[in-house]
Amino acid sequence: MAITVVGSVAFDTVETPAGRIDRCLAGAATYFSLAASYFTDVRVIAVVGEDFTSKEEAVFAARGIDTRGIERAPGKSFFWQGSYLENLNEAKTLQTDLNVFASFEPKIPEVYRDSEFLFLANIDPVLQKRVRDAMPDVKLVGGDTMNYWINDHRENLLKTLKGVDILLINDTETKLLAGTRNPVKAAKDVLALGPKSLVVKHGEYGATAFFGPSSFAGLDAHHPFRAPALPLAEVIDPTGAGDSFAGGFFGYIASQKELTPQVFKKAMFYGGVMGSFTVERFGTQRLQQLTRDEIEERFAIFRELTHLDGKN
Amino acid sequence: MAITVVGSVAFDTVETPAGRIDRCLAGAATYFSLAASYFTDVRVIAVVGEDFTSKEEAVFAARGIDTRGIERAPGKSFFWQGSYLENLNEAKTLQTDLNVFASFEPKIPEVYRDSEFLFLANIDPVLQKRVRDAMPDVKLVGGDTMNYWINDHRENLLKTLKGVDILLINDTETKLLAGTRNPVKAAKDVLALGPKSLVVKHGEYGATAFFGPSSFAGLDAHHPFRAPALPLAEVIDPTGAGDSFAGGFFGYIASQKELTPQVFKKAMFYGGVMGSFTVERFGTQRLQQLTRDEIEERFAIFRELTHLDGKN
């Protein structure tokens, strides 16, 4: 079943201890859709400038991703430059040029309207809500956000969260959104804001899914679930790991008939798997050329890493 | 099979956001032995002062722990005062009085000499090595250390590590010991110093066991294993969580006939279980009054938290 994702399609310049890449294809919607494309049909809503050429278009096309919702506008695409030289776990932003993104007005192609799944990647919560409201019939809505929206656009974000079923954010964002440092209390407080499930991403330590008092996907407050991240010998570029997690997670759910506890848990694993691939190369390089066999192989490694009945 | 543990038996004064406790029975060897006592026979080597009374003695006795190796010396016991008010994940030391511990010379009672397991809790690596050398026939040696010994007594520590089979330290200590921030490279470098397995404790995120290129417990470099920690709504006092992990981990291994991959993995879970109990109350209060049923119940929760085939 198809997922529509709204978010940024951008160019990044990134420095990490492993090297540097200039103006590579990036953006939350790009990472998300590439990761999800290994599981299900994906449709993107975004805006790009004249620097988005047939070369970038071909990356989406090669993965069968529907780009009819990517608007071409005069000017340049969203550009971000960051450095992980000081801290591999957190980027230092050196430059952000919104460019055509500054006046982004998401337009939903008619052919996207039968999507059963919607993912609101990290953009202005006002735009997230507009897309969500325009697609009232979707079965499941996932969402992401970041510190900037939590701090400076809280009221708008709170309105958006009421329409999100599964919120995927990291530890810092969870604590900031809840206003408490206790991770379990923070999760509980965030769940009171609307989402039926909160997936907290822990970077190298994996991710934990929390649920409210009411059952969702057959799981509830008594059944948090934790999926690992792979201990990696070398992280080349951490950019996009979280968006890739969301893509693998949501993509797997969309590929299944029903959202059972087992499906939710496996989705957490696939999220971690896709995130672990992304950081192995700069930009979206690794995500562009995976096979389903490689994905299943890594899923098995994640399982063995955490399960008492592993092969060894 | 019996474990001999050498380490501190002390009194702590601790402040946390949940309150304060004054001069409670504490010390690495105390936490370790109480946690391990739920699985196997434990024998302690330590030194205490005149403030260690029949009341403290009774805590060990109630758990059947052999205290014949706890020397009574004139003066006061080791005293530590710390605060977690600013950071629940890391204590701020306010006072350390070594007292009788300053001239500690571990003496091994003859009745301890048939112990098959030895745990070297966090003390001067020179003393750790002396005890290890004096018990050449033990089957398995576990050990702990801390930043102070890694930084200022590195040469002595490196000699001790050659006689340790399983080293249990935290993320920061691992990176400091290896001199690299990459967690997987750091683990590999530490394993090159002697230990056959390195268990890296991640606090609220659990722990990961790494192995060298040679097989140990049927596991090797290709088979790291990660056990979770329980997402806890309230952490009352984090002191002793790591020592309790070591006690549960080592105690379970000592209770089994053979160190198979399955036993090693379950031991990681029991370590996390015992650590999660410890932080629920101040000092060793929770560890003093557990039942094996409670331990098994929490083991099942840890399993469900991480396993794809959980009950729900």
Coordinates of C-alpha atoms in Angstrom, one line a residue:
Chain A
M1 CA 0.0 0.0 0.0
A2 CA 1.3 3.4 -0.9
I3 CA 2.9 6.0 1.4
T4 CA 2.8 9.7 0.6
V5 CA 5.7 11.6 2.3
V6 CA 5.9 15.4 2.5
G7 CA 9.3 16.9 3.4
S8 CA 12.5 18.3 2.1
V9 CA 14.4 17.3 -1.0
A10 CA 17.7 19.1 -0.7
F11 CA 21.4 19.3 -1.4
D12 CA 23.8 18.8 1.5
T13 CA 27.5 19.6 1.9
V14 CA 28.8 17.5 4.8
E15 CA 32.1 17.1 6.5
T16 CA 32.8 14.1 8.8
P17 CA 36.0 12.5 10.1
A18 CA 35.8 10.2 7.1
G19 CA 35.9 13.0 4.5
R20 CA 33.6 15.5 2.7
I21 CA 30.9 15.5 0.1
D22 CA 29.7 18.5 -1.8
R23 CA 26.1 19.2 -2.7
C24 CA 24.9 15.6 -2.6
L25 CA 21.2 14.8 -3.0
A26 CA 19.7 14.8 0.5
G27 CA 16.7 16.0 2.5
A28 CA 14.4 14.2 4.9
A29 CA 11.9 13.2 2.2
T30 CA 14.7 11.8 0.0
Y31 CA 16.2 9.6 2.8
F32 CA 12.7 8.5 3.9
S33 CA 11.5 7.6 0.4
L34 CA 14.6 5.8 -0.7
A35 CA 14.5 3.7 2.5
A36 CA 10.8 3.0 2.3
S37 CA 11.0 2.2 -1.4
Y38 CA 12.5 -1.3 -0.6
F39 CA 9.2 -2.2 1.0
T40 CA 6.3 -0.4 -0.7
D41 CA 5.2 2.3 -3.2
V42 CA 6.3 5.8 -2.2
R43 CA 5.0 9.2 -3.4
V44 CA 6.9 12.4 -2.6
I45 CA 5.6 15.9 -2.0
A46 CA 8.3 18.5 -2.0
V47 CA 9.7 21.5 -3.9
V48 CA 13.0 21.8 -5.7
G49 CA 14.8 24.4 -7.7
E50 CA 16.5 24.5 -11.1
D51 CA 19.6 22.7 -9.7
F52 CA 17.5 19.5 -9.4
T53 CA 18.3 17.9 -12.7
S54 CA 17.5 14.7 -14.5
K55 CA 20.4 13.2 -12.6
E56 CA 18.7 13.6 -9.3
E57 CA 15.3 12.7 -10.8
A58 CA 16.9 9.4 -11.9
V59 CA 17.8 8.5 -8.3
F60 CA 14.1 8.5 -7.4
A61 CA 13.0 6.8 -10.7
A62 CA 15.5 4.0 -10.2
R63 CA 13.7 3.1 -7.0
G64 CA 10.3 3.5 -8.6
I65 CA 9.4 6.5 -6.4
D66 CA 6.6 8.7 -7.6
T67 CA 7.9 12.3 -8.0
R68 CA 4.9 13.9 -9.6
G69 CA 4.4 15.8 -6.3
I70 CA 7.8 17.3 -6.4
E71 CA 7.2 20.9 -7.6
R72 CA 9.9 22.6 -9.7
A73 CA 10.3 26.3 -8.8
P74 CA 12.5 29.0 -10.1
G75 CA 15.7 29.4 -8.0
K76 CA 17.8 26.9 -6.0
S77 CA 16.8 23.9 -3.9
F78 CA 17.1 23.8 -0.1
F79 CA 20.7 23.7 0.8
W80 CA 22.3 22.6 4.1
Q81 CA 25.9 22.5 5.1
G82 CA 27.0 20.7 8.3
S83 CA 30.0 19.3 10.1
Y84 CA 30.4 16.2 12.2
L85 CA 34.1 16.8 12.8
E86 CA 33.6 17.6 16.5
N87 CA 30.8 15.3 17.3
L88 CA 29.7 12.3 15.2
N89 CA 26.4 12.2 17.0
E90 CA 25.4 15.7 16.4
A91 CA 25.9 17.9 13.3
K92 CA 27.1 21.5 13.6
T93 CA 25.1 23.5 11.1
L94 CA 27.4 25.8 9.1
Q95 CA 24.8 27.1 6.6
T96 CA 21.1 26.7 5.8
D97 CA 19.7 28.3 2.6
L98 CA 15.9 27.6 2.5
N99 CA 15.8 28.9 -1.1
V100 CA 12.7 27.6 -2.9
F101 CA 11.7 25.9 0.4
A102 CA 11.0 29.3 2.0
S103 CA 7.7 29.7 0.1
F104 CA 6.8 25.9 0.0
E105 CA 3.1 25.3 -0.4
P106 CA 2.6 21.6 -0.6
K107 CA 0.3 20.5 -3.4
I108 CA -1.1 17.0 -3.4
P109 CA -1.4 15.4 -6.8
E110 CA -4.8 13.8 -7.4
V111 CA -3.0 10.5 -8.0
Y112 CA -1.6 10.5 -4.5
R113 CA -5.0 10.8 -2.8
D114 CA -5.6 7.1 -2.4
S115 CA -2.5 6.7 -0.3
E116 CA -3.3 4.8 2.8
F117 CA -0.2 6.0 4.7
L118 CA 1.1 9.5 5.2
F119 CA 4.5 10.5 6.6
L120 CA 5.0 14.1 7.7
A121 CA 8.8 14.6 7.6
N122 CA 10.5 17.4 9.5
I123 CA 9.0 20.7 8.1
D124 CA 7.0 23.6 9.5
P125 CA 4.2 22.0 11.5
V126 CA 1.7 24.3 9.8
L127 CA 2.5 22.7 6.5
Q128 CA 2.4 19.2 8.1
K129 CA -1.1 19.9 9.4
R130 CA -2.2 21.3 6.1
V131 CA -1.2 18.1 4.3
R132 CA -2.6 15.9 7.0
D133 CA -6.0 17.7 6.9
A134 CA -6.1 17.5 3.1
M135 CA -5.8 13.7 3.3
P136 CA -8.4 12.8 5.9
D137 CA -8.8 9.2 4.6
V138 CA -5.3 7.9 5.3
K139 CA -5.1 4.9 7.6
L140 CA -2.0 5.8 9.5
V141 CA 0.0 9.0 9.9
G142 CA 3.6 9.1 11.0
G143 CA 5.5 12.3 11.8
D144 CA 8.9 13.8 12.7
T145 CA 9.9 17.2 14.0
M146 CA 12.9 19.0 15.5
N147 CA 14.1 21.3 18.3
Y148 CA 13.5 24.5 16.3
W149 CA 9.7 23.7 15.9
I150 CA 9.4 22.4 19.5
N151 CA 11.0 25.6 20.9
D152 CA 9.7 28.4 18.6
H153 CA 6.5 27.0 17.0
R154 CA 5.2 24.9 19.9
E155 CA 1.5 25.9 19.5
N156 CA 1.5 25.0 15.9
L157 CA 3.3 21.8 16.6
L158 CA 0.8 20.8 19.3
K159 CA -2.0 21.2 16.8
T160 CA -0.2 19.0 14.3
L161 CA 0.6 16.3 16.8
K162 CA -3.2 15.7 17.4
G163 CA -3.3 14.3 13.9
V164 CA -0.2 12.1 14.1
D165 CA -0.5 8.4 15.0
I166 CA 3.2 7.5 15.4
L167 CA 5.7 10.2 16.2
L168 CA 9.4 9.4 15.6
I169 CA 11.8 11.8 17.3
N170 CA 15.1 11.4 19.2
D171 CA 15.9 11.5 22.9
T172 CA 16.7 15.2 23.1
E173 CA 13.6 16.2 21.1
T174 CA 11.4 14.0 23.4
K175 CA 12.7 15.6 26.6
L176 CA 12.4 19.0 25.1
L177 CA 8.9 18.5 23.9
A178 CA 7.8 17.0 27.3
G179 CA 9.9 19.5 29.4
T180 CA 11.3 16.7 31.6
R181 CA 14.6 14.8 31.6
N182 CA 13.1 11.5 32.8
P183 CA 12.9 9.4 29.6
V184 CA 9.8 7.4 30.6
K185 CA 7.9 10.4 32.0
A186 CA 8.8 12.3 28.9
A187 CA 7.4 9.6 26.7
K188 CA 4.2 9.5 28.7
D189 CA 3.8 13.3 28.5
V190 CA 4.4 13.3 24.7
L191 CA 1.8 10.5 24.2
A192 CA -0.7 12.7 26.1
L193 CA -0.3 15.2 23.3
G194 CA -2.0 13.0 20.7
P195 CA 0.3 10.3 19.2
K196 CA -0.8 6.7 19.9
S197 CA 2.8 5.6 19.8
L198 CA 6.1 7.4 20.3
V199 CA 9.3 6.0 18.8
V200 CA 12.3 7.5 20.5
K201 CA 15.5 7.2 18.5
H202 CA 18.7 6.7 20.6
G203 CA 21.3 7.0 17.8
E204 CA 23.9 4.2 18.3
Y205 CA 21.8 2.6 21.0
G206 CA 18.7 1.9 18.8
A207 CA 15.2 3.1 19.4
T208 CA 12.4 2.5 21.9
A209 CA 8.6 2.5 21.1
F210 CA 6.3 3.6 23.8
F211 CA 2.5 3.4 23.8
G212 CA -0.3 5.2 25.6
P213 CA -2.7 3.6 28.0
S214 CA -5.0 2.6 25.1
S215 CA -4.0 -0.3 23.0
F216 CA -2.5 0.6 19.6
A217 CA -1.3 -2.1 17.2
G218 CA -2.1 -4.5 20.0
L219 CA 0.4 -2.9 22.2
D220 CA 0.0 -0.6 25.2
A221 CA 1.8 1.3 28.0
H222 CA 2.9 -2.0 29.5
H223 CA 4.6 -3.1 26.3
P224 CA 7.4 -0.8 25.2
F225 CA 9.7 -2.3 22.6
R226 CA 13.3 -1.7 22.0
A227 CA 15.2 -2.4 18.7
P228 CA 18.9 -2.2 18.5
A229 CA 21.3 -0.3 16.3
L230 CA 24.2 -2.1 14.9
P231 CA 27.5 -1.5 16.6
L232 CA 29.4 -0.1 13.5
A233 CA 33.1 -0.1 13.1
E234 CA 32.9 3.0 10.9
V235 CA 30.3 5.7 10.6
I236 CA 31.0 7.6 7.4
D237 CA 28.2 10.1 7.5
P238 CA 25.4 10.1 10.1
T239 CA 23.1 12.4 8.1
G240 CA 19.7 11.0 7.3
A241 CA 20.0 8.0 9.7
G242 CA 16.8 9.1 11.5
D243 CA 14.9 9.7 8.3
S244 CA 16.0 6.3 6.9
F245 CA 14.9 4.7 10.2
A246 CA 11.4 6.3 9.6
G247 CA 11.4 5.1 6.0
G248 CA 12.3 1.5 6.9
F249 CA 9.8 1.5 9.8
F250 CA 6.9 3.0 7.9
G251 CA 7.7 1.3 4.7
Y252 CA 7.6 -2.1 6.3
I253 CA 4.3 -1.3 8.1
A254 CA 2.8 -0.2 4.8
S255 CA 3.8 -3.4 3.1
Q256 CA 1.9 -5.5 5.6
K257 CA -1.9 -6.3 5.6
E258 CA -2.4 -5.4 9.3
L259 CA -0.6 -3.5 12.0
T260 CA -0.1 -6.4 14.5
P261 CA 2.3 -6.3 17.5
Q262 CA 4.6 -8.5 15.5
V263 CA 4.5 -6.1 12.5
F264 CA 5.2 -3.1 14.7
K265 CA 8.2 -4.8 16.3
K266 CA 9.6 -6.0 13.0
A267 CA 9.1 -2.5 11.6
M268 CA 11.3 -1.2 14.5
F269 CA 14.0 -3.6 13.4
Y270 CA 13.7 -2.6 9.7
G271 CA 14.0 1.0 10.8
G272 CA 17.3 0.3 12.5
V273 CA 18.5 -1.7 9.6
M274 CA 17.9 1.1 7.1
G275 CA 19.5 3.6 9.4
S276 CA 22.6 1.4 9.8
F277 CA 23.0 1.2 6.0
T278 CA 22.7 4.9 5.4
V279 CA 25.6 5.9 7.7
E280 CA 28.0 3.5 5.9
R281 CA 28.4 5.9 3.0
F282 CA 28.1 9.7 2.3
G283 CA 24.6 11.0 1.6
T284 CA 22.1 8.6 0.1
Q285 CA 24.8 6.5 -1.8
R286 CA 24.2 3.4 0.2
L287 CA 20.4 3.7 0.2
Q288 CA 20.4 3.9 -3.6
Q289 CA 21.9 0.5 -4.2
L290 CA 20.7 -1.9 -1.7
T291 CA 19.1 -5.3 -2.3
R292 CA 16.3 -6.9 -0.4
D293 CA 18.7 -9.7 0.4
E294 CA 21.2 -7.4 2.1
I295 CA 18.3 -5.9 4.1
E296 CA 17.2 -9.4 5.3
E297 CA 20.7 -10.4 6.0
R298 CA 21.2 -7.4 8.3
F299 CA 17.8 -7.9 9.9
A300 CA 19.1 -11.4 10.9
I301 CA 22.2 -9.8 12.4
F302 CA 20.0 -7.4 14.4
R303 CA 18.0 -10.3 15.6
E304 CA 21.0 -12.4 16.6
L305 CA 22.5 -9.3 18.4
T306 CA 19.5 -9.1 20.7
H307 CA 17.8 -12.5 20.9
L308 CA 18.6 -15.1 23.5
D309 CA 18.0 -17.9 21.0
G310 CA 20.5 -16.6 18.3
K311 CA 22.2 -19.1 16.1
N312 CA 25.3 -18.9 18.2
Chain B
M1 CA 29.9 -22.8 42.2
A2 CA 31.4 -20.2 44.5
I3 CA 32.5 -16.7 43.5
T4 CA 35.1 -14.8 45.4
V5 CA 34.9 -11.1 45.0
V6 CA 37.4 -8.5 46.2
G7 CA 36.5 -4.9 46.4
S8 CA 35.1 -2.1 48.7
V9 CA 32.6 -2.5 51.5
A10 CA 31.8 1.0 52.4
F11 CA 29.3 3.6 53.6
D12 CA 27.8 6.1 51.2
T13 CA 25.9 9.4 51.6
V14 CA 24.0 10.1 48.5
E15 CA 21.8 12.9 47.2
T16 CA 19.5 12.4 44.2
P17 CA 16.4 14.3 43.0
A18 CA 14.4 11.7 44.9
G19 CA 16.0 12.5 48.3
R20 CA 19.0 11.7 50.4
I21 CA 20.4 8.8 52.4
D22 CA 23.2 9.1 55.0
R23 CA 25.9 6.5 55.6
C24 CA 24.1 3.6 54.0
L25 CA 25.9 0.3 53.5
A26 CA 27.5 0.4 50.1
G27 CA 30.7 -0.3 48.1
A28 CA 31.3 -2.3 44.9
A29 CA 31.8 -5.6 46.6
T30 CA 28.6 -5.2 48.6
Y31 CA 26.4 -4.5 45.6
F32 CA 28.2 -7.2 43.6
S33 CA 27.8 -9.9 46.3
L34 CA 24.2 -9.1 47.1
A35 CA 23.2 -9.3 43.4
A36 CA 25.2 -12.5 42.9
S37 CA 23.8 -14.1 46.0
Y38 CA 20.5 -14.7 44.3
F39 CA 22.3 -17.1 41.9
T40 CA 25.2 -18.7 43.7
D41 CA 27.5 -18.8 46.8
V42 CA 29.5 -15.6 47.3
R43 CA 32.6 -14.9 49.3
V44 CA 33.9 -11.4 50.0
I45 CA 37.4 -10.1 50.5
A46 CA 37.4 -6.5 51.8
V47 CA 38.4 -4.4 54.8
V48 CA 36.0 -2.4 57.1
G49 CA 36.4 -0.3 60.2
E50 CA 34.8 -0.2 63.6
D51 CA 31.7 1.4 62.2
F52 CA 30.8 -1.9 60.4
T53 CA 28.6 -3.4 63.1
S54 CA 26.5 -6.5 63.5
K55 CA 23.7 -4.6 61.7
E56 CA 25.8 -4.5 58.5
E57 CA 27.1 -8.0 59.0
A58 CA 23.5 -9.2 59.2
V59 CA 22.8 -7.8 55.7
F60 CA 25.4 -10.2 54.3
A61 CA 24.4 -13.1 56.5
A62 CA 20.8 -12.8 55.5
R63 CA 21.9 -13.5 51.9
G64 CA 24.2 -16.3 53.0
I65 CA 27.3 -14.4 51.9
D66 CA 30.6 -15.6 53.3
T67 CA 32.2 -12.6 55.1
R68 CA 35.2 -14.4 56.7
G69 CA 37.4 -12.5 54.2
I70 CA 36.2 -9.1 55.4
E71 CA 38.9 -7.9 57.7
R72 CA 38.1 -5.6 60.6
A73 CA 40.6 -2.9 61.1
P74 CA 40.9 0.0 63.7
G75 CA 39.4 3.2 62.3
K76 CA 36.6 3.9 60.0
S77 CA 35.3 2.2 56.8
F78 CA 35.7 3.6 53.3
F79 CA 33.3 6.5 53.0
W80 CA 32.0 8.2 49.8
Q81 CA 29.6 11.1 49.4
G82 CA 28.1 11.9 46.0
S83 CA 25.3 13.9 44.4
Y84 CA 23.2 13.1 41.4
L85 CA 21.3 16.4 41.6
E86 CA 22.7 17.8 38.4
N87 CA 23.0 14.6 36.4
L88 CA 21.3 11.3 37.2
N89 CA 23.7 9.5 34.9
E90 CA 26.9 10.6 36.6
A91 CA 27.7 11.2 40.2
K92 CA 29.5 14.3 41.4
T93 CA 31.8 13.2 44.1
L94 CA 31.6 15.5 47.2
Q95 CA 33.9 13.5 49.5
T96 CA 36.0 10.4 49.5
D97 CA 37.6 9.1 52.7
L98 CA 39.6 6.0 52.1
N99 CA 40.0 5.4 55.9
V100 CA 40.9 1.7 56.5
F101 CA 40.9 1.1 52.8
A102 CA 44.1 3.2 52.3
S103 CA 46.2 0.4 53.7
F104 CA 44.1 -2.5 52.4
E105 CA 46.1 -5.7 51.9
P106 CA 43.7 -8.4 50.7
K107 CA 44.0 -11.6 52.6
I108 CA 42.5 -14.7 51.1
P109 CA 40.9 -17.1 53.6
E110 CA 41.9 -20.7 53.1
V111 CA 38.2 -21.6 52.8
Y112 CA 37.9 -19.3 49.7
R113 CA 40.7 -21.0 47.8
D114 CA 38.4 -23.6 46.0
S115 CA 36.3 -20.8 44.4
E116 CA 36.0 -21.4 40.7
F117 CA 35.1 -17.8 39.9
L118 CA 36.9 -14.6 40.9
F119 CA 35.6 -11.0 40.5
L120 CA 38.0 -8.1 40.8
A121 CA 35.8 -5.1 41.7
N122 CA 37.0 -1.6 41.1
I123 CA 40.1 -1.2 43.3
D124 CA 43.8 -0.5 42.8
P125 CA 44.9 -2.7 39.9
V126 CA 48.0 -3.7 41.9
L127 CA 45.7 -5.3 44.5
Q128 CA 43.5 -6.8 41.8
K129 CA 46.5 -8.5 40.3
R130 CA 47.8 -9.7 43.7
V131 CA 44.5 -11.5 44.4
R132 CA 44.3 -12.8 40.9
D133 CA 47.9 -14.2 41.1
A134 CA 47.1 -15.8 44.5
M135 CA 44.2 -17.7 43.0
P136 CA 45.7 -19.3 39.9
D137 CA 43.2 -22.2 39.7
V138 CA 40.0 -20.2 39.2
K139 CA 38.1 -21.0 36.1
L140 CA 37.0 -17.5 35.2
V141 CA 38.0 -14.0 36.2
G142 CA 35.8 -10.9 35.8
G143 CA 37.0 -7.4 36.5
D144 CA 36.0 -3.8 36.7
T145 CA 38.0 -0.5 36.8
M146 CA 37.4 3.2 36.6
N147 CA 38.8 6.4 35.0
Y148 CA 41.2 7.1 37.8
W149 CA 43.1 3.9 37.3
I150 CA 42.9 4.1 33.5
N151 CA 44.4 7.6 33.6
D152 CA 46.9 7.6 36.4
H153 CA 47.8 3.9 36.9
R154 CA 47.7 2.7 33.3
E155 CA 50.8 0.5 33.4
N156 CA 49.6 -1.4 36.5
L157 CA 46.1 -1.7 35.0
L158 CA 47.5 -3.2 31.8
K159 CA 49.3 -5.9 33.8
T160 CA 46.1 -6.7 35.6
L161 CA 44.0 -6.9 32.4
K162 CA 46.2 -9.7 31.1
G163 CA 44.7 -11.9 33.8
V164 CA 41.0 -10.9 33.3
D165 CA 38.7 -13.0 31.1
I166 CA 35.7 -10.7 31.1
L167 CA 36.1 -7.0 31.7
L168 CA 32.9 -5.0 32.6
I169 CA 33.3 -1.2 32.2
N170 CA 31.1 1.6 30.8
D171 CA 31.2 3.5 27.5
T172 CA 33.4 6.3 28.8
E173 CA 35.9 4.0 30.5
T174 CA 36.1 1.9 27.3
K175 CA 36.9 4.9 25.1
L176 CA 39.4 6.2 27.6
L177 CA 41.1 2.9 28.0
A178 CA 41.3 2.5 24.2
G179 CA 42.1 6.1 23.4
T180 CA 39.4 6.3 20.6
R181 CA 35.9 7.6 20.5
N182 CA 34.6 5.0 18.0
P183 CA 32.8 2.4 20.2
V184 CA 33.5 -0.6 18.0
K185 CA 37.2 0.2 17.5
A186 CA 37.5 1.0 21.2
A187 CA 36.1 -2.4 22.1
K188 CA 38.5 -4.1 19.7
D189 CA 41.5 -2.3 21.1
V190 CA 40.5 -3.2 24.7
L191 CA 40.1 -6.8 23.7
A192 CA 43.7 -6.7 22.4
L193 CA 44.8 -5.9 26.0
G194 CA 43.9 -9.3 27.3
P195 CA 40.2 -9.8 28.1
K196 CA 38.4 -12.5 26.1
S197 CA 35.2 -10.5 26.3
L198 CA 34.4 -6.9 27.0
V199 CA 31.0 -6.0 28.4
V200 CA 30.4 -2.3 27.8
K201 CA 27.7 -0.9 30.1
H202 CA 25.5 1.9 28.5
G203 CA 23.5 2.9 31.5
E204 CA 19.8 3.4 30.6
Y205 CA 20.5 1.8 27.2
G206 CA 21.7 -1.6 28.5
A207 CA 25.0 -3.2 27.7
T208 CA 26.9 -4.8 24.8
A209 CA 29.3 -7.7 24.9
F210 CA 32.1 -7.8 22.5
F211 CA 34.5 -10.7 21.8
G212 CA 37.9 -11.0 20.3
P213 CA 38.8 -12.9 17.1
S214 CA 39.1 -16.2 19.1
S215 CA 36.0 -17.9 20.2
F216 CA 35.1 -17.4 23.9
A217 CA 32.0 -19.0 25.4
G218 CA 31.2 -20.1 21.8
L219 CA 31.1 -16.5 20.7
D220 CA 33.5 -14.4 18.7
A221 CA 34.1 -11.0 17.1
H222 CA 31.2 -11.6 14.7
H223 CA 28.8 -12.1 17.5
P224 CA 28.4 -9.1 19.8
F225 CA 25.4 -9.3 22.0
R226 CA 23.2 -6.5 23.4
A227 CA 21.0 -6.7 26.5
P228 CA 18.6 -3.9 27.3
A229 CA 18.0 -1.9 30.4
L230 CA 14.5 -1.4 31.6
P231 CA 13.0 2.1 30.7
L232 CA 12.3 3.1 34.3
A233 CA 9.7 5.7 35.3
E234 CA 11.7 6.6 38.4
V235 CA 15.4 6.2 39.2
I236 CA 15.8 6.7 43.0
D237 CA 19.5 6.2 43.3
P238 CA 21.8 5.0 40.4
T239 CA 24.7 4.1 42.8
G240 CA 25.7 0.5 42.4
A241 CA 23.9 -0.2 39.2
G242 CA 27.1 -1.3 37.4
D243 CA 28.3 -3.4 40.3
S244 CA 24.8 -5.0 40.5
F245 CA 25.0 -5.7 36.8
A246 CA 28.3 -7.5 37.3
G247 CA 26.9 -9.4 40.2
G248 CA 23.9 -10.7 38.3
F249 CA 26.0 -11.4 35.2
F250 CA 28.7 -13.3 37.0
G251 CA 26.4 -14.9 39.5
Y252 CA 24.3 -16.4 36.8
I253 CA 27.3 -17.7 34.9
A254 CA 28.7 -19.3 38.1
S255 CA 25.4 -21.0 38.7
Q256 CA 25.5 -22.8 35.4
K257 CA 27.5 -25.9 34.5
E258 CA 29.1 -24.6 31.4
L259 CA 29.7 -21.2 29.8
T260 CA 27.7 -21.6 26.5
P261 CA 26.6 -18.8 24.2
Q262 CA 23.1 -19.1 25.7
V263 CA 24.4 -18.9 29.2
F264 CA 26.5 -15.8 28.4
K265 CA 23.5 -14.1 26.8
K266 CA 21.2 -14.9 29.6
A267 CA 23.8 -13.6 32.0
M268 CA 23.8 -10.3 30.2
F269 CA 20.0 -10.1 30.8
Y270 CA 20.3 -11.1 34.5
G271 CA 22.9 -8.4 34.8
G272 CA 20.5 -5.8 33.5
V273 CA 17.7 -7.1 35.7
M274 CA 19.8 -6.8 38.9
G275 CA 20.9 -3.3 37.9
S276 CA 17.4 -2.2 37.3
F277 CA 16.3 -3.4 40.7
T278 CA 19.2 -1.6 42.5
V279 CA 18.2 1.9 41.2
E280 CA 14.6 1.6 42.4
R281 CA 15.6 2.3 46.0
F282 CA 18.4 4.1 47.9
G283 CA 21.6 2.1 48.5
T284 CA 21.3 -1.7 48.6
Q285 CA 17.7 -1.6 50.0
R286 CA 16.1 -3.2 47.0
L287 CA 18.9 -5.8 46.6
Q288 CA 18.5 -7.0 50.1
Q289 CA 14.9 -8.1 49.7
L290 CA 14.3 -9.6 46.3
T291 CA 12.9 -13.0 45.5
R292 CA 13.9 -15.2 42.7
D293 CA 10.4 -14.9 41.4
E294 CA 10.7 -11.2 41.1
I295 CA 14.0 -11.7 39.2
E296 CA 12.4 -14.1 36.8
E297 CA 9.4 -11.9 36.2
R298 CA 11.7 -9.0 35.3
F299 CA 13.8 -11.2 33.1
A300 CA 10.6 -12.0 31.2
I301 CA 9.9 -8.3 30.8
F302 CA 13.4 -7.7 29.4
R303 CA 12.8 -10.5 27.0
E304 CA 9.5 -9.2 25.9
L305 CA 11.0 -5.7 25.5
T306 CA 13.5 -6.9 23.0
H307 CA 12.2 -10.1 21.4
L308 CA 10.2 -10.1 18.2
D309 CA 8.2 -13.1 19.4
G310 CA 7.1 -11.4 22.7
K311 CA 3.8 -12.5 24.2
N312 CA 2.1 -9.4 22.8

